PDB file of C-alpha atoms and ligand atoms in Angstrom:
ATOM      1  CA  MET D 125      16.534  -5.788  23.951  1.00 81.00           C
ATOM      2  CA  ASN D 126      15.061  -6.188  20.467  1.00 96.00           C
ATOM      3  CA  GLU D 127      18.012  -5.089  18.323  1.00 97.00           C
ATOM      4  CA  LYS D 128      16.063  -5.298  15.077  1.00 98.00           C
ATOM      5  CA  LYS D 129      13.383  -2.958  16.428  1.00 98.00           C
ATOM      6  CA  GLU D 130      15.986  -0.561  17.797  1.00 98.00           C
ATOM      7  CA  VAL D 131      17.958  -0.142  14.543  1.00 98.00           C
ATOM      8  CA  GLY D 132      14.884  -0.408  12.335  1.00 98.00           C
ATOM      9  CA  GLU D 133      13.052   2.435  14.046  1.00 98.00           C
ATOM     10  CA  ILE D 134      16.077   4.746  14.127  1.00 98.00           C
ATOM     11  CA  ALA D 135      16.359   4.556  10.337  1.00 98.00           C
ATOM     12  CA  ALA D 136      12.922   6.141  10.039  1.00 98.00           C
ATOM     13  CA  ASP D 137      14.451   9.383  11.417  1.00 98.00           C
ATOM     14  CA  TYR D 138      16.273   9.807   8.082  1.00 98.00           C
ATOM     15  CA  VAL D 139      13.003   9.998   6.148  1.00 98.00           C
ATOM     16  CA  LYS D 140      11.818  13.546   5.454  1.00 98.00           C
ATOM     17  CA  ASP D 141       8.616  15.026   4.081  1.00 98.00           C
ATOM     18  CA  GLY D 142       8.211  14.645   0.319  1.00 98.00           C
ATOM     19  CA  MET D 143      10.713  11.815  -0.102  1.00 98.00           C
ATOM     20  CA  VAL D 144      10.387   8.783  -2.355  1.00 98.00           C
ATOM     21  CA  VAL D 145      11.576   5.916  -0.129  1.00 98.00           C
ATOM     22  CA  GLY D 146      12.751   2.457  -1.180  1.00 98.00           C
ATOM     23  CA  LEU D 147      11.219  -0.008   1.274  1.00 99.00           C
ATOM     24  CA  GLY D 148      13.376  -3.071   1.947  1.00 98.00           C
ATOM     25  CA  THR D 149      12.354  -6.594   2.859  1.00 98.00           C
ATOM     26  CA  GLY D 150      12.770  -8.576   6.070  1.00 98.00           C
ATOM     27  CA  SER D 151      12.230  -8.644   9.802  1.00 98.00           C
ATOM     28  CA  THR D 152      14.482  -5.654  10.607  1.00 98.00           C
ATOM     29  CA  VAL D 153      13.152  -3.192   8.045  1.00 98.00           C
ATOM     30  CA  PHE D 154       9.684  -4.334   9.151  1.00 98.00           C
ATOM     31  CA  TYR D 155      10.195  -2.024  12.141  1.00 98.00           C
ATOM     32  CA  THR D 156      11.217   0.863   9.871  1.00 98.00           C
ATOM     33  CA  ILE D 157       8.110   0.391   7.753  1.00 98.00           C
ATOM     34  CA  THR D 158       5.866   0.147  10.810  1.00 98.00           C
ATOM     35  CA  LYS D 159       7.383   3.342  12.220  1.00 98.00           C
ATOM     36  CA  LEU D 160       7.000   5.123   8.869  1.00 98.00           C
ATOM     37  CA  ALA D 161       3.336   4.123   8.780  1.00 98.00           C
ATOM     38  CA  GLN D 162       2.845   5.780  12.195  1.00 98.00           C
ATOM     39  CA  LEU D 163       4.537   8.937  10.903  1.00 98.00           C
ATOM     40  CA  VAL D 164       2.366   8.906   7.771  1.00 98.00           C
ATOM     41  CA  GLN D 165      -0.708   8.744   9.999  1.00 98.00           C
ATOM     42  CA  GLN D 166       0.641  11.814  11.794  1.00 98.00           C
ATOM     43  CA  GLY D 167       0.971  13.720   8.511  1.00 98.00           C
ATOM     44  CA  LEU D 168       4.330  12.737   6.972  1.00 98.00           C
ATOM     45  CA  SER D 169       3.979  12.803   3.177  1.00 98.00           C
ATOM     46  CA  ILE D 170       6.107  10.127   1.463  1.00 98.00           C
ATOM     47  CA  LYS D 171       5.822   7.660  -1.362  1.00 98.00           C
ATOM     48  CA  GLY D 172       7.227   4.165  -0.929  1.00 98.00           C
ATOM     49  CA  ILE D 173       8.602   1.832  -3.567  1.00 98.00           C
ATOM     50  CA  PRO D 174       8.657  -1.766  -2.310  1.00 98.00           C
ATOM     51  CA  THR D 175      11.448  -4.314  -2.883  1.00 98.00           C
ATOM     52  CA  SER D 176       9.133  -7.338  -2.732  1.00 98.00           C
ATOM     53  CA  LEU D 177       5.515  -8.418  -2.934  1.00 98.00           C
ATOM     54  CA  GLN D 178       5.699  -9.124   0.808  1.00 98.00           C
ATOM     55  CA  THR D 179       6.734  -5.534   1.551  1.00 98.00           C
ATOM     56  CA  GLU D 180       4.166  -4.192  -0.909  1.00 98.00           C
ATOM     57  CA  LYS D 181       1.436  -6.047   0.999  1.00 98.00           C
ATOM     58  CA  LEU D 182       2.711  -4.824   4.362  1.00 98.00           C
ATOM     59  CA  ALA D 183       2.969  -1.200   3.224  1.00 98.00           C
ATOM     60  CA  ARG D 184      -0.516  -1.280   1.693  1.00 98.00           C
ATOM     61  CA  GLU D 185      -1.995  -2.773   4.878  1.00 98.00           C
ATOM     62  CA  LEU D 186      -0.306  -0.050   6.950  1.00 98.00           C
ATOM     63  CA  GLY D 187      -1.443   2.762   4.643  1.00 98.00           C
ATOM     64  CA  ILE D 188       1.869   3.890   3.156  1.00 98.00           C
ATOM     65  CA  PRO D 189       1.242   5.347  -0.338  1.00 98.00           C
ATOM     66  CA  LEU D 190       3.190   3.420  -2.987  1.00 98.00           C
ATOM     67  CA  VAL D 191       4.594   4.254  -6.414  1.00 98.00           C
ATOM     68  CA  SER D 192       6.255   2.267  -9.189  1.00 97.00           C
ATOM     69  CA  PHE D 193       9.255   3.149 -11.350  1.00 98.00           C
ATOM     70  CA  LYS D 194       6.838   4.375 -14.044  1.00 97.00           C
ATOM     71  CA  GLU D 195       5.830   7.277 -11.800  1.00 97.00           C
ATOM     72  CA  ILE D 196       9.198   8.449 -10.481  1.00 96.00           C
ATOM     73  CA  ASP D 197      12.575   9.436 -11.853  1.00 90.00           C
ATOM     74  CA  HIS D 198      14.629   8.801  -8.718  1.00 93.00           C
ATOM     75  CA  ILE D 199      14.496   7.463  -5.163  1.00 98.00           C
ATOM     76  CA  ASP D 200      15.684   9.750  -2.359  1.00 98.00           C
ATOM     77  CA  LEU D 201      16.457   7.079   0.202  1.00 98.00           C
ATOM     78  CA  THR D 202      16.305   3.291   0.414  1.00 98.00           C
ATOM     79  CA  ILE D 203      16.313   1.475   3.759  1.00 99.00           C
ATOM     80  CA  ASP D 204      16.903  -2.278   3.857  1.00 99.00           C
ATOM     81  CA  GLY D 205      18.286  -5.074   6.010  1.00 98.00           C
ATOM     82  CA  ALA D 206      21.249  -7.369   5.372  1.00 98.00           C
ATOM     83  CA  ASP D 207      22.379 -10.887   6.194  1.00 98.00           C
ATOM     84  CA  GLU D 208      26.045  -9.929   6.652  1.00 98.00           C
ATOM     85  CA  VAL D 209      27.932  -6.606   6.696  1.00 98.00           C
ATOM     86  CA  ASN D 210      31.729  -6.465   6.624  1.00 98.00           C
ATOM     87  CA  THR D 211      34.034  -3.724   7.887  1.00 97.00           C
ATOM     88  CA  ASP D 212      34.042  -2.023   4.443  1.00 98.00           C
ATOM     89  CA  LEU D 213      30.206  -2.005   4.543  1.00 98.00           C
ATOM     90  CA  HIS D 214      29.955  -4.566   1.738  1.00 98.00           C
ATOM     91  CA  LEU D 215      26.911  -6.782   2.192  1.00 98.00           C
ATOM     92  CA  ILE D 216      25.408 -10.190   1.650  1.00 98.00           C
ATOM     93  CA  LYS D 217      21.678  -9.887   1.077  1.00 98.00           C
ATOM     94  CA  GLY D 218      18.904 -12.110  -0.194  1.00 98.00           C
ATOM     95  CA  GLY D 219      18.181 -14.334   2.784  1.00 98.00           C
ATOM     96  CA  GLY D 220      14.553 -13.374   2.208  1.00 98.00           C
ATOM     97  CA  GLY D 221      14.849 -14.022  -1.529  1.00 98.00           C
ATOM     98  CA  ALA D 222      14.304 -10.403  -2.622  1.00 98.00           C
ATOM     99  CA  LEU D 223      17.890  -9.603  -3.634  1.00 98.00           C
ATOM    100  CA  LEU D 224      17.207  -8.598  -7.254  1.00 98.00           C
ATOM    101  CA  ARG D 225      14.538  -5.991  -6.596  1.00 98.00           C
ATOM    102  CA  GLU D 226      16.503  -4.917  -3.509  1.00 98.00           C
ATOM    103  CA  LYS D 227      19.591  -4.263  -5.610  1.00 98.00           C
ATOM    104  CA  ILE D 228      17.626  -2.373  -8.288  1.00 98.00           C
ATOM    105  CA  ILE D 229      16.023  -0.161  -5.638  1.00 98.00           C
ATOM    106  CA  ALA D 230      19.253   0.355  -3.656  1.00 98.00           C
ATOM    107  CA  LYS D 231      21.113   1.350  -6.824  1.00 98.00           C
ATOM    108  CA  ALA D 232      18.401   3.822  -7.841  1.00 98.00           C
ATOM    109  CA  ALA D 233      18.542   5.643  -4.494  1.00 98.00           C
ATOM    110  CA  ASP D 234      20.522   8.781  -3.704  1.00 98.00           C
ATOM    111  CA  THR D 235      21.243   7.273  -0.275  1.00 98.00           C
ATOM    112  CA  PHE D 236      21.149   3.618   0.798  1.00 98.00           C
ATOM    113  CA  ILE D 237      20.819   2.932   4.523  1.00 98.00           C
ATOM    114  CA  VAL D 238      21.229  -0.579   5.945  1.00 98.00           C
ATOM    115  CA  VAL D 239      19.766  -1.667   9.267  1.00 98.00           C
ATOM    116  CA  ALA D 240      21.492  -4.671  10.818  1.00 98.00           C
ATOM    117  CA  ASP D 241      21.496  -6.193  14.298  1.00 98.00           C
ATOM    118  CA  SER D 242      24.950  -6.754  15.781  1.00 97.00           C
ATOM    119  CA  ARG D 243      25.072 -10.464  14.811  1.00 97.00           C
ATOM    120  CA  LYS D 244      25.178  -9.447  11.140  1.00 98.00           C
ATOM    121  CA  MET D 245      28.491  -7.587  11.523  1.00 98.00           C
ATOM    122  CA  VAL D 246      31.479  -9.687  10.368  1.00 98.00           C
ATOM    123  CA  ASP D 247      35.139  -9.227   9.463  1.00 98.00           C
ATOM    124  CA  ILE D 248      34.933 -11.434   6.370  1.00 98.00           C
ATOM    125  CA  LEU D 249      31.787 -12.131   4.362  1.00 98.00           C
ATOM    126  CA  GLY D 250      30.810 -15.703   3.595  1.00 98.00           C
ATOM    127  CA  SER D 251      29.619 -17.569   6.691  1.00 98.00           C
ATOM    128  CA  PHE D 252      26.115 -16.849   5.407  1.00 98.00           C
ATOM    129  CA  PRO D 253      25.574 -18.778   2.145  1.00 98.00           C
ATOM    130  CA  LEU D 254      25.421 -16.288  -0.718  1.00 98.00           C
ATOM    131  CA  PRO D 255      22.000 -16.214  -2.439  1.00 99.00           C
ATOM    132  CA  VAL D 256      22.277 -16.231  -6.229  1.00 99.00           C
ATOM    133  CA  GLU D 257      19.120 -15.679  -8.311  1.00 99.00           C
ATOM    134  CA  VAL D 258      19.147 -17.882 -11.423  1.00 99.00           C
ATOM    135  CA  ILE D 259      16.670 -18.624 -14.157  1.00 98.00           C
ATOM    136  CA  PRO D 260      15.192 -22.127 -13.835  1.00 98.00           C
ATOM    137  CA  PHE D 261      16.348 -23.207 -17.308  1.00 98.00           C
ATOM    138  CA  GLY D 262      19.707 -24.942 -17.061  1.00 98.00           C
ATOM    139  CA  VAL D 263      19.992 -24.495 -13.294  1.00 98.00           C
ATOM    140  CA  GLU D 264      22.054 -27.692 -13.021  1.00 98.00           C
ATOM    141  CA  LYS D 265      24.669 -26.271 -15.406  1.00 98.00           C
ATOM    142  CA  THR D 266      24.556 -22.827 -13.789  1.00 98.00           C
ATOM    143  CA  GLY D 267      25.332 -24.510 -10.460  1.00 98.00           C
ATOM    144  CA  LYS D 268      28.394 -26.218 -11.985  1.00 98.00           C
ATOM    145  CA  TYR D 269      29.798 -22.863 -13.104  1.00 98.00           C
ATOM    146  CA  ILE D 270      29.295 -21.535  -9.588  1.00 98.00           C
ATOM    147  CA  GLU D 271      31.163 -24.563  -8.218  1.00 98.00           C
ATOM    148  CA  ALA D 272      34.043 -23.695 -10.552  1.00 98.00           C
ATOM    149  CA  LEU D 273      34.227 -20.318  -8.765  1.00 98.00           C
ATOM    150  CA  GLY D 274      34.555 -22.121  -5.405  1.00 98.00           C
ATOM    151  CA  GLY D 275      30.919 -22.128  -4.265  1.00 98.00           C
ATOM    152  CA  LYS D 276      28.756 -25.006  -3.071  1.00 98.00           C
ATOM    153  CA  PRO D 277      25.251 -24.264  -4.380  1.00 98.00           C
ATOM    154  CA  ILE D 278      22.075 -25.633  -2.839  1.00 98.00           C
ATOM    155  CA  LEU D 279      18.743 -25.038  -4.575  1.00 98.00           C
ATOM    156  CA  ARG D 280      16.482 -23.196  -2.116  1.00 98.00           C
ATOM    157  CA  GLN D 281      13.285 -25.110  -1.379  1.00 98.00           C
ATOM    158  CA  LYS D 282       9.854 -24.163  -0.100  1.00 98.00           C
ATOM    159  CA  LYS D 283       7.304 -26.810   0.894  1.00 97.00           C
ATOM    160  CA  GLY D 284       9.142 -29.502  -1.076  1.00 97.00           C
ATOM    161  CA  SER D 285       9.445 -27.531  -4.339  1.00 98.00           C
ATOM    162  CA  PRO D 286      12.036 -25.063  -5.577  1.00 98.00           C
ATOM    163  CA  TYR D 287      11.513 -21.634  -4.007  1.00 98.00           C
ATOM    164  CA  LEU D 288      10.379 -19.081  -6.582  1.00 98.00           C
ATOM    165  CA  THR D 289      11.358 -15.417  -6.329  1.00 98.00           C
ATOM    166  CA  ASP D 290       8.919 -12.579  -7.069  1.00 98.00           C
ATOM    167  CA  ASN D 291      10.490 -12.630 -10.553  1.00 98.00           C
ATOM    168  CA  GLY D 292       9.736 -16.327 -11.128  1.00 98.00           C
ATOM    169  CA  ASN D 293      13.362 -17.404 -10.704  1.00 98.00           C
ATOM    170  CA  TYR D 294      15.198 -19.900  -8.458  1.00 98.00           C
ATOM    171  CA  ILE D 295      17.702 -19.158  -5.700  1.00 98.00           C
ATOM    172  CA  LEU D 296      20.952 -21.095  -5.307  1.00 99.00           C
ATOM    173  CA  ASP D 297      22.315 -20.608  -1.771  1.00 98.00           C
ATOM    174  CA  CYS D 298      26.053 -20.846  -2.311  1.00 98.00           C
ATOM    175  CA  SER D 299      28.550 -21.494   0.503  1.00 98.00           C
ATOM    176  CA  PHE D 300      31.853 -19.796  -0.257  1.00 97.00           C
ATOM    177  CA  PHE D 301      32.972 -19.837   3.432  1.00 92.00           C
ATOM    178  CA  GLU D 302      35.302 -16.825   3.073  1.00 97.00           C
ATOM    179  CA  ILE D 303      34.712 -14.147   0.431  1.00 98.00           C
ATOM    180  CA  LEU D 304      37.952 -12.192   0.401  1.00 98.00           C
ATOM    181  CA  GLN D 305      37.325 -10.284  -2.844  1.00 98.00           C
ATOM    182  CA  PRO D 306      33.574  -9.583  -2.844  1.00 98.00           C
ATOM    183  CA  GLY D 307      33.757  -7.128  -5.759  1.00 98.00           C
ATOM    184  CA  ASP D 308      35.421  -9.702  -8.016  1.00 98.00           C
ATOM    185  CA  LEU D 309      33.041 -12.472  -6.997  1.00 98.00           C
ATOM    186  CA  GLU D 310      29.990 -10.268  -7.537  1.00 98.00           C
ATOM    187  CA  LYS D 311      31.104  -9.572 -11.118  1.00 98.00           C
ATOM    188  CA  ASP D 312      32.291 -13.131 -11.878  1.00 98.00           C
ATOM    189  CA  LEU D 313      28.984 -14.641 -10.775  1.00 98.00           C
ATOM    190  CA  ASN D 314      27.001 -12.206 -12.890  1.00 98.00           C
ATOM    191  CA  LEU D 315      28.982 -13.217 -15.990  1.00 98.00           C
ATOM    192  CA  ILE D 316      27.614 -16.784 -15.780  1.00 98.00           C
ATOM    193  CA  PRO D 317      24.779 -17.371 -18.265  1.00 98.00           C
ATOM    194  CA  GLY D 318      21.644 -18.098 -16.237  1.00 98.00           C
ATOM    195  CA  VAL D 319      22.646 -15.948 -13.264  1.00 98.00           C
ATOM    196  CA  VAL D 320      20.317 -12.983 -12.940  1.00 98.00           C
ATOM    197  CA  ASP D 321      22.084 -11.364  -9.981  1.00 98.00           C
ATOM    198  CA  ASN D 322      23.662 -12.269  -6.675  1.00 98.00           C
ATOM    199  CA  GLY D 323      23.373 -11.063  -3.104  1.00 98.00           C
ATOM    200  CA  LEU D 324      26.742  -9.299  -2.904  1.00 99.00           C
ATOM    201  CA  PHE D 325      26.163  -5.546  -2.565  1.00 99.00           C
ATOM    202  CA  VAL D 326      29.631  -4.062  -2.924  1.00 98.00           C
ATOM    203  CA  GLY D 327      30.212  -0.361  -2.344  1.00 98.00           C
ATOM    204  CA  MET D 328      26.495   0.348  -2.242  1.00 98.00           C
ATOM    205  CA  ALA D 329      25.658   1.010   1.422  1.00 98.00           C
ATOM    206  CA  ASP D 330      26.149   4.659   2.411  1.00 98.00           C
ATOM    207  CA  VAL D 331      25.177   4.181   6.064  1.00 98.00           C
ATOM    208  CA  VAL D 332      24.925   1.050   8.228  1.00 98.00           C
ATOM    209  CA  ILE D 333      22.991   1.379  11.473  1.00 98.00           C
ATOM    210  CA  THR D 334      23.844  -1.334  14.005  1.00 98.00           C
ATOM    211  CA  LEU D 335      24.688  -1.746  17.704  1.00 97.00           C
ATOM    212  CA  ASN D 336      28.203  -1.883  19.148  1.00 96.00           C
ATOM    213  CA  LYS D 337      29.539  -4.296  21.818  1.00 93.00           C
ATOM    214  CA  GLN D 338      28.097  -2.050  24.544  1.00 94.00           C
ATOM    215  CA  LYS D 339      24.749  -2.313  22.768  1.00 94.00           C
ATOM    216  CA  GLU D 340      24.779   1.373  21.885  1.00 96.00           C
ATOM    217  CA  ILE D 341      23.580   2.578  18.489  1.00 96.00           C
ATOM    218  CA  ASP D 342      26.503   2.578  16.069  1.00 97.00           C
ATOM    219  CA  ILE D 343      26.189   4.553  12.825  1.00 98.00           C
ATOM    220  CA  ASN D 344      28.799   3.602  10.224  1.00 97.00           C
ATOM    221  CA  LEU D 345      29.378   5.763   7.150  1.00 97.00           C
ATOM    222  CA  ARG D 346      30.995   4.519   3.946  1.00 95.00           C
ATOM    223  CA  LYS D 347      34.607   5.763   3.714  1.00 86.00           C
TER     224      LYS D 347
HETATM  225  C1  5RP C1900      15.838 -10.124   1.981  1.00 58.98           C
HETATM  226  C2  5RP C1900      17.061  -9.540   2.578  1.00 58.98           C
HETATM  227  C3  5RP C1900      16.974  -9.093   3.988  1.00 58.98           C
HETATM  228  O1  5RP C1900      17.290  -7.755   4.042  1.00 58.98           O
HETATM  229  C4  5RP C1900      17.941  -9.890   4.803  1.00 58.98           C
HETATM  230  O2  5RP C1900      17.648 -11.254   4.626  1.00 58.98           O
HETATM  231  C5  5RP C1900      17.856  -9.528   6.282  1.00 58.98           C
HETATM  232  O3  5RP C1900      16.624  -9.934   6.786  1.00 58.98           O
HETATM  233  P1  5RP C1900      16.245  -9.763   8.312  1.00 58.98           P
HETATM  234  O4  5RP C1900      16.155  -8.305   8.579  1.00 58.98           O
HETATM  235  O5  5RP C1900      14.914 -10.501   8.420  1.00 58.98           O
HETATM  236  O6  5RP C1900      17.313 -10.428   9.144  1.00 58.98           O
HETATM  237  O7  5RP C1900      18.096  -9.397   1.978  1.00 58.98           O
HETATM  238  O8  5RP C1900      16.085 -10.574   0.676  1.00 58.98           O
END
């Protein structure tokens, strides 16, 4: 069974005619976007707003009409993946490096739906190193401040050079091992000069679509 395809396609059922839809980034929401493109071909009228250049390219290739923030005043629904989801539906995101635009587009949406295969579901966040987007200037010092908060930052690399986000920034992948107070850590990290944002999405997901132990679809609503 392809869990990513299963949960990704189900999320497309939430999209209705006329909606502005935030389009997430990654291999799970890929299936949502592909399904939406099929529905658009069959007459569904939506406008997408992409969370990354990668998703923008995919959506254009598949024929989903796109808009930018200049042309809209709100987003009806955003659908995106996650790297970890805890029992309170707090998330770690940014494994694909798109966390900043993802957070802007999730926050702007009336409803934020997360699609996650069952391996992403955890009791305590933190096994997945937390991506933190930082400006290149002073990255060494920024990393030291993150260490003082208990993290072990590693500068993300691509082909032997620092990985650059769509915003021209670096990513520090920070092992915290167990994040017991994600709301506090999210705020503390963002107070460090040089940090642009981090991959903790606390209290943002309205719905998480995953699979339970019996491999049945499991729809979790924020309490
Ligand atoms: C990209 C993300 C993705 O949503 C996250 O990495 C999950 O990706 P995938 O669906 O490929 O497992 O946050 O920045």
